[in-house]
Coordinates of C-alpha atoms and ligand atoms in Angstrom, one line a residue:
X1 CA -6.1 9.5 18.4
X2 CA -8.5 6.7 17.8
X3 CA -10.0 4.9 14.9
X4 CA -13.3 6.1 12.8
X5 CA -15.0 2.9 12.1
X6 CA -16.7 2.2 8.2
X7 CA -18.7 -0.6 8.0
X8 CA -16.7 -2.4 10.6
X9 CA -13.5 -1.3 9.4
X10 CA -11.0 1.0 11.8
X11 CA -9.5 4.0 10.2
X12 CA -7.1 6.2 11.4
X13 CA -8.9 9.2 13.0
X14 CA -6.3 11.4 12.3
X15 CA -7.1 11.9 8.4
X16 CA -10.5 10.2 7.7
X17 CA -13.8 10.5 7.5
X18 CA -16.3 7.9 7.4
X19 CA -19.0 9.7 5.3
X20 CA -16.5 10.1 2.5
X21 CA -15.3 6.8 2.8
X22 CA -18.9 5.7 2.1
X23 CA -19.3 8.4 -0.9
X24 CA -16.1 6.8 -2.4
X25 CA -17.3 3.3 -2.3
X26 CA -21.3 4.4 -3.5
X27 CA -20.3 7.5 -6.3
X28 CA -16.9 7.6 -7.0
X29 CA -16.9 7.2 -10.5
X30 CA -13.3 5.7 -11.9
X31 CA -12.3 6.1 -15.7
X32 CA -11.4 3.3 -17.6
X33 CA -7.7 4.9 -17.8
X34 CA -7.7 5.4 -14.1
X35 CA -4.4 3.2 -12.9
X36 CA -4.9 2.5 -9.1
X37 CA -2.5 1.1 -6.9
X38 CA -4.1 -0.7 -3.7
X39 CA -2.6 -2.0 -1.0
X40 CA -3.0 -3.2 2.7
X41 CA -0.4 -0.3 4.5
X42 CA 3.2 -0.9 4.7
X43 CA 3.4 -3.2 1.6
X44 CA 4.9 -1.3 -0.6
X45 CA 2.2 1.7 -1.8
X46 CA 4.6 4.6 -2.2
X47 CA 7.3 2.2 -4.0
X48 CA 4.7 1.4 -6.7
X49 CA 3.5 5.0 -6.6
X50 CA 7.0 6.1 -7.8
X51 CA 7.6 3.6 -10.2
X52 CA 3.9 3.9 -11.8
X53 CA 5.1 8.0 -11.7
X54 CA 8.6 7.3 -13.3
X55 CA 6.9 4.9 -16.1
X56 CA 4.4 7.9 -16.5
X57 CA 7.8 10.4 -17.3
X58 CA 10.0 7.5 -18.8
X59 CA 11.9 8.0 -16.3
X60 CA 12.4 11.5 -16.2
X61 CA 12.6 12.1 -12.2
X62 CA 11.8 15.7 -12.7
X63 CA 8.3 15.0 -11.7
X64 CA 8.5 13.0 -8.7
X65 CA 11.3 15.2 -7.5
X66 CA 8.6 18.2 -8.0
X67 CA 5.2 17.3 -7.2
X68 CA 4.4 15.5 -3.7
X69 CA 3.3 11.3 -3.9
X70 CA 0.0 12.5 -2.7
X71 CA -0.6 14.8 -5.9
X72 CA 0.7 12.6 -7.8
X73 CA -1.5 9.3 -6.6
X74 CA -3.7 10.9 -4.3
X75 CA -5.3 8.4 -1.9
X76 CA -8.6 8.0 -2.8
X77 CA -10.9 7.4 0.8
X78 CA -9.2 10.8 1.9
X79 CA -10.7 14.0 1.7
X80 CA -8.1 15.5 -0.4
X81 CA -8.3 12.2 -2.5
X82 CA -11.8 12.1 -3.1
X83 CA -12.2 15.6 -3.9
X84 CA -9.0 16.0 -6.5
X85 CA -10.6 12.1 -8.0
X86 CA -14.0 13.8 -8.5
X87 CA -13.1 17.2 -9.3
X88 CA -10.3 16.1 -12.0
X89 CA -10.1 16.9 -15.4
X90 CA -7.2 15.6 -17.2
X91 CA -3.5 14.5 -16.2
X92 CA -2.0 11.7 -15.1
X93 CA -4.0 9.1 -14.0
X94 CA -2.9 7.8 -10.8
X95 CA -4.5 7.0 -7.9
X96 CA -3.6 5.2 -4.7
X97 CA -6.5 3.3 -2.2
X98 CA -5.9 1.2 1.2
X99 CA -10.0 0.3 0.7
X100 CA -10.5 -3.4 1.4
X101 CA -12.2 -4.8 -1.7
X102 CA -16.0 -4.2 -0.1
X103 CA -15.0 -0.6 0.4
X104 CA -13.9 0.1 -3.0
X105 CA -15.6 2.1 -5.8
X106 CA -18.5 0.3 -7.0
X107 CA -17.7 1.6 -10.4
X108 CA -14.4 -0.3 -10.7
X109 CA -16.5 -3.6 -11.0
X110 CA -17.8 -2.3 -14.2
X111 CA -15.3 -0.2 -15.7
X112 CA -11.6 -1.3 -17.2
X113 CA -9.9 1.0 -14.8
X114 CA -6.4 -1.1 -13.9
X115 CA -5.6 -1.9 -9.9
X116 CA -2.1 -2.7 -9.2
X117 CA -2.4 -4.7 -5.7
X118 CA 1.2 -5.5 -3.9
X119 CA 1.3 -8.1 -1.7
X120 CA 3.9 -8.4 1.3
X121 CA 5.1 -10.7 3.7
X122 CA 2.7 -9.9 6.9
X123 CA 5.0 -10.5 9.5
X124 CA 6.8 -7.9 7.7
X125 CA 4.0 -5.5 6.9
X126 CA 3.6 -5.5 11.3
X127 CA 6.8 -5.3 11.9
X128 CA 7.0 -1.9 9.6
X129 CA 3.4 -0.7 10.9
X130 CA 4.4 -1.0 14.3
X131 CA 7.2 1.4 13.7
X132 CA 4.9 3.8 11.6
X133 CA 1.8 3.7 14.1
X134 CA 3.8 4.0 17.3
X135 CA 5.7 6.6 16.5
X136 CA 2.6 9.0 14.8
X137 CA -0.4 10.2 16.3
X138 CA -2.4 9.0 13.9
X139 CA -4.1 6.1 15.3
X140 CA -4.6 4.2 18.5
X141 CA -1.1 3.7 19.4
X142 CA 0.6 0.6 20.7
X143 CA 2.4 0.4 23.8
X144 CA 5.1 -2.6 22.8
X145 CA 5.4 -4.9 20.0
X146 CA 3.5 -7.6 21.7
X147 CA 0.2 -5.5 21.8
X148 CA 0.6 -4.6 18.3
X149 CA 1.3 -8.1 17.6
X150 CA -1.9 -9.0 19.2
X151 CA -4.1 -6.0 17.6
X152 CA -2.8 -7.3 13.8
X153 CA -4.0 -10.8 14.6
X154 CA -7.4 -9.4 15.9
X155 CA -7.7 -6.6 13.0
X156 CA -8.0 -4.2 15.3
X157 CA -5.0 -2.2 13.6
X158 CA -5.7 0.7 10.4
X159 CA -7.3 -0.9 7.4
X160 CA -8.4 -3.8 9.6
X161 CA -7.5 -7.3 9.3
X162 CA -4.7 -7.9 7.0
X163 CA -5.6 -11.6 6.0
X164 CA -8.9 -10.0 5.1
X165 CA -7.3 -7.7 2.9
X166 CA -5.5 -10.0 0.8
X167 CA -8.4 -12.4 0.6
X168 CA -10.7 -10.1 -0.6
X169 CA -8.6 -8.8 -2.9
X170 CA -7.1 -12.2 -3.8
X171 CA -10.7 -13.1 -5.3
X172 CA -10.2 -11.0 -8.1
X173 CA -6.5 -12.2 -9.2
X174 CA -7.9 -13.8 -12.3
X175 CA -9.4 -10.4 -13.5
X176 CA -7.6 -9.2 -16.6
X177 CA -7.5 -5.6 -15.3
X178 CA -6.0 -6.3 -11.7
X179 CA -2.5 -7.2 -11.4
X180 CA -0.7 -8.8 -8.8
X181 CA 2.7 -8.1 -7.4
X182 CA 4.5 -9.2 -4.6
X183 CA 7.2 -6.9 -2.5
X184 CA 9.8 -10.1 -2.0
X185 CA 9.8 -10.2 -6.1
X186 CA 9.8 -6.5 -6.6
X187 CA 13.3 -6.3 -4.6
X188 CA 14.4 -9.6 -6.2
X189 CA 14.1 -8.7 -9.7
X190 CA 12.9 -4.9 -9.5
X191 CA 13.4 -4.4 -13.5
X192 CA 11.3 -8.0 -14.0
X193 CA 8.5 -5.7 -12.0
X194 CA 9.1 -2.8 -14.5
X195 CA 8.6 -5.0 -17.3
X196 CA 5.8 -6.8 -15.5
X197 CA 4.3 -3.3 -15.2
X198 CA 4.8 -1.8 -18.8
X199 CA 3.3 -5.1 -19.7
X200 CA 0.3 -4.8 -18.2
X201 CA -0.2 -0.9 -18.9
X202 CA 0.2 -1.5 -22.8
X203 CA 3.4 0.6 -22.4
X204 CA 6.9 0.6 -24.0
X205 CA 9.7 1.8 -22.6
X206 CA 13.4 2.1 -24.4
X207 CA 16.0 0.0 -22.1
X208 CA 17.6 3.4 -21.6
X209 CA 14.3 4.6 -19.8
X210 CA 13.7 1.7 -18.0
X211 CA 17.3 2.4 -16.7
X212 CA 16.2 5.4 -15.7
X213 CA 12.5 4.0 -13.7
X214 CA 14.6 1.4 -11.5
X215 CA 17.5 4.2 -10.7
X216 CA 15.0 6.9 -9.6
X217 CA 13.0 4.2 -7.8
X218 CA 15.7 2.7 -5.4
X219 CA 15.0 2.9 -1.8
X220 CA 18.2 5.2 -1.5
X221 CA 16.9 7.3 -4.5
X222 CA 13.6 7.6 -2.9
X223 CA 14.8 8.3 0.8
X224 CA 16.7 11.3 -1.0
X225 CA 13.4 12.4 -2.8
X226 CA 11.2 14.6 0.1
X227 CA 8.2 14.5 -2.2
X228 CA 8.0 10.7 -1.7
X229 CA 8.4 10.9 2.0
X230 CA 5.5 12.9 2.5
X231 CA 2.3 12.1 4.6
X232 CA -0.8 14.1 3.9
X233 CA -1.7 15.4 7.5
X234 CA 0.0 18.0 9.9
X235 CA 3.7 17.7 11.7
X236 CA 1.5 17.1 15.4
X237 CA 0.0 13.7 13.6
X238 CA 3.5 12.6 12.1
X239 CA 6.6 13.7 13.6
X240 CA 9.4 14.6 10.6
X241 CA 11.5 11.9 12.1
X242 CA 8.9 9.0 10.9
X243 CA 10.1 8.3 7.9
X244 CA 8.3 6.1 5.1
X245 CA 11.9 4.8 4.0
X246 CA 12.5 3.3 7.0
X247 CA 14.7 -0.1 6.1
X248 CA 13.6 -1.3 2.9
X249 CA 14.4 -5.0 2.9
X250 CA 13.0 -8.3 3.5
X251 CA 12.5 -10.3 6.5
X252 CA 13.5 -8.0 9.4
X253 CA 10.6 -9.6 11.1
X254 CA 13.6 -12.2 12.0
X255 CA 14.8 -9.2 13.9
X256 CA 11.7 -8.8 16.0
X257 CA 9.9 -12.1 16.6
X258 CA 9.8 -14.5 19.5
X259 CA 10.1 -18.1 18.8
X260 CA 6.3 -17.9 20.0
X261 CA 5.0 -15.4 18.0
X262 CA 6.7 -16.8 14.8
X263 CA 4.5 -20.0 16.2
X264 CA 1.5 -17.8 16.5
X265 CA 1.7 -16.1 13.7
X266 CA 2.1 -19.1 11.2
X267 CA -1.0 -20.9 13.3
X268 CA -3.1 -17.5 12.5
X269 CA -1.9 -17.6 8.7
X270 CA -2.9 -20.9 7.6
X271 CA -5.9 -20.5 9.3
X272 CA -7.5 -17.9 8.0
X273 CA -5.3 -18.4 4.3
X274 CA -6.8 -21.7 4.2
X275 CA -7.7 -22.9 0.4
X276 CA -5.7 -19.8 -0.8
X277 CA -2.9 -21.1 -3.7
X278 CA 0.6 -21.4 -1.4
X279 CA 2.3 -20.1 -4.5
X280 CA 0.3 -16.3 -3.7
X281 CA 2.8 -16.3 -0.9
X282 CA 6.2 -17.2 -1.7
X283 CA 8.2 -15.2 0.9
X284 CA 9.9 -17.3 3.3
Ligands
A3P301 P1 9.9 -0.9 6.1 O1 9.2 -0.1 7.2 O2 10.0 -2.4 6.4 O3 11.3 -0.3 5.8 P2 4.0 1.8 2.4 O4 4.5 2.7 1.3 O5 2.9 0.9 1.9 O6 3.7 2.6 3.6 O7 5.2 0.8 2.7 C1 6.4 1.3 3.4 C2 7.4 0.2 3.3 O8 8.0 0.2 2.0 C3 8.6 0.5 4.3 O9 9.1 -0.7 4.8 C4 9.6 1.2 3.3 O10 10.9 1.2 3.7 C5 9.4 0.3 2.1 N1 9.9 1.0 0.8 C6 9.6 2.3 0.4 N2 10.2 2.5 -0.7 C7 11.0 1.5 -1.0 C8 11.9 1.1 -2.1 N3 12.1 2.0 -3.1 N4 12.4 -0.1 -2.1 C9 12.1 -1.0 -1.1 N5 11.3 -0.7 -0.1 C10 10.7 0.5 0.0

């Protein structure tokens, strides 16, 4: 597989479709009660799916143990996204997007629909793509960790450019209905996060409940739970051995970097960061 390309952005071609991408970002219309969590891949989406799910049944994991991530949060750009967004009628309210921000509904700029955007360390978010698109046939796939390495700083990877990404969305950190989190504080202080959460969605949860959100959320809780280890395309695209739990932690970049990549990498950052608040990124 290749990449379908959207307004200069590479998708995986395994799973998309460039006219519905467009549709999305003309007519899709969110509700102001619509809570979406958006993300550049590997940052964290299906970690802030389940806790968004577990707040949703105060922590009752009967749900997310039940009913697969993607029915839960369906991803928005995909076909089975867009059609379960549009064709919805009531429940939950959860949806998930990879769109970079000049991709995204057009309606969210006017509405009071809530975005959730995590943020993680880059050198982290490659280290875990690489693993995800070598190992599925979902996208062009890399031959070693250099390549890849090379593709991320181009943006020739799924979703594009990750400094894009976070700049775009970046821009609209001041909005009162888009919150910020970063992956590095989510592990530090996952019931902070919770809280953080709640907070923002005008929701209260009992300490007991909360309890309950960070148990069923753990990375060992979720690598139990098959409905969040689910990708929405056919065993020939992702093998059953590709996991989304894969390690979980911080900084395994260290693991996998040269001494000239790390050099290369942190060139590439604050060049195309540049002007960007330092404190945005406090991973290292
Ligand atoms: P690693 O590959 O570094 O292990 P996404 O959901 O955006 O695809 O991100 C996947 C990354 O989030 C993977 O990183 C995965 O292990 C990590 N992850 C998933 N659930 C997690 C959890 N409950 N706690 C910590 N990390 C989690």
């Amino acid at each position: 597989q290749d990449y379908v390309w959207c307004q200069g952005i590479p998708f995986p071609a395994g799973g998309f479709n460039p006219e519905i991408i467009k549709a999305a970002h003309e007519k899709l219309v969110l509700k102001d009660e619509d809570i979406i969590t958006v993300t550049y891949p590997k940052s964290g989406t299906h970690w802030l799916i389940e806790v968004l799910s577990l707040i949703h049944t105060k922590g009752d994991p009967k749900w997310i143990r039940s009913v697969t991530i993607l029915d839960r949060s369906p991803w928005l750009e995909s076909k089975r996204g867009f059609k379960f967004t549009v064709e919805r009628k009531e429940g939950p309210p959860l949806i998930t997007s990879h769109l970079p921000i000049q991709l995204f509904p057009k309606s969210f700029f006017t509405s009071k629909a809530k975005v959730i955007y995590v943020i993680r360390n880059p050198k982290d978010v490659l280290i875990s793509g690489y693993y995800f698109w070598r190992f599925t046939n979902l996208a062009k796939k890399p031959e070693s960790l250099q390549q890849y390495f090379e593709w991320f700083l181009q943006g020739h990877v799924p979703y594009g450019s990750w400094f894009e990404h976070v700049r775009g969305w970046m821009s609209m950190r001041e909005k009162e209905n888009v919150l910020i989190l970063s992956y590095e504080q989510m592990k530090k202080d996952p019931r902070n996060m919770i809280e953080k959460i709640c907070w923002f969605l005008g929701k209260v949860l009992e300490p007991g409940e909360l309890d309950l959100v960070l148990e069923n959320s753990s990375f060992q809780a979720m690598k139990e739970n098959k409905m969040s280890n689910i990708i929405d395309v056919p065993e020939e695209l992702v093998p059953a051995s590709v996991k989304i739990t894969r390690k979980g932690i911080t900084g395994d970049w260290k693991n996998h970097f040269t001494p000239a990549q790390t050099q290369a990498f942190e060139e590439t950052f604050r060049e195309k960061m540049a002007g960007l608040p330092p404190e945005l990124f406090s991973w290292d």
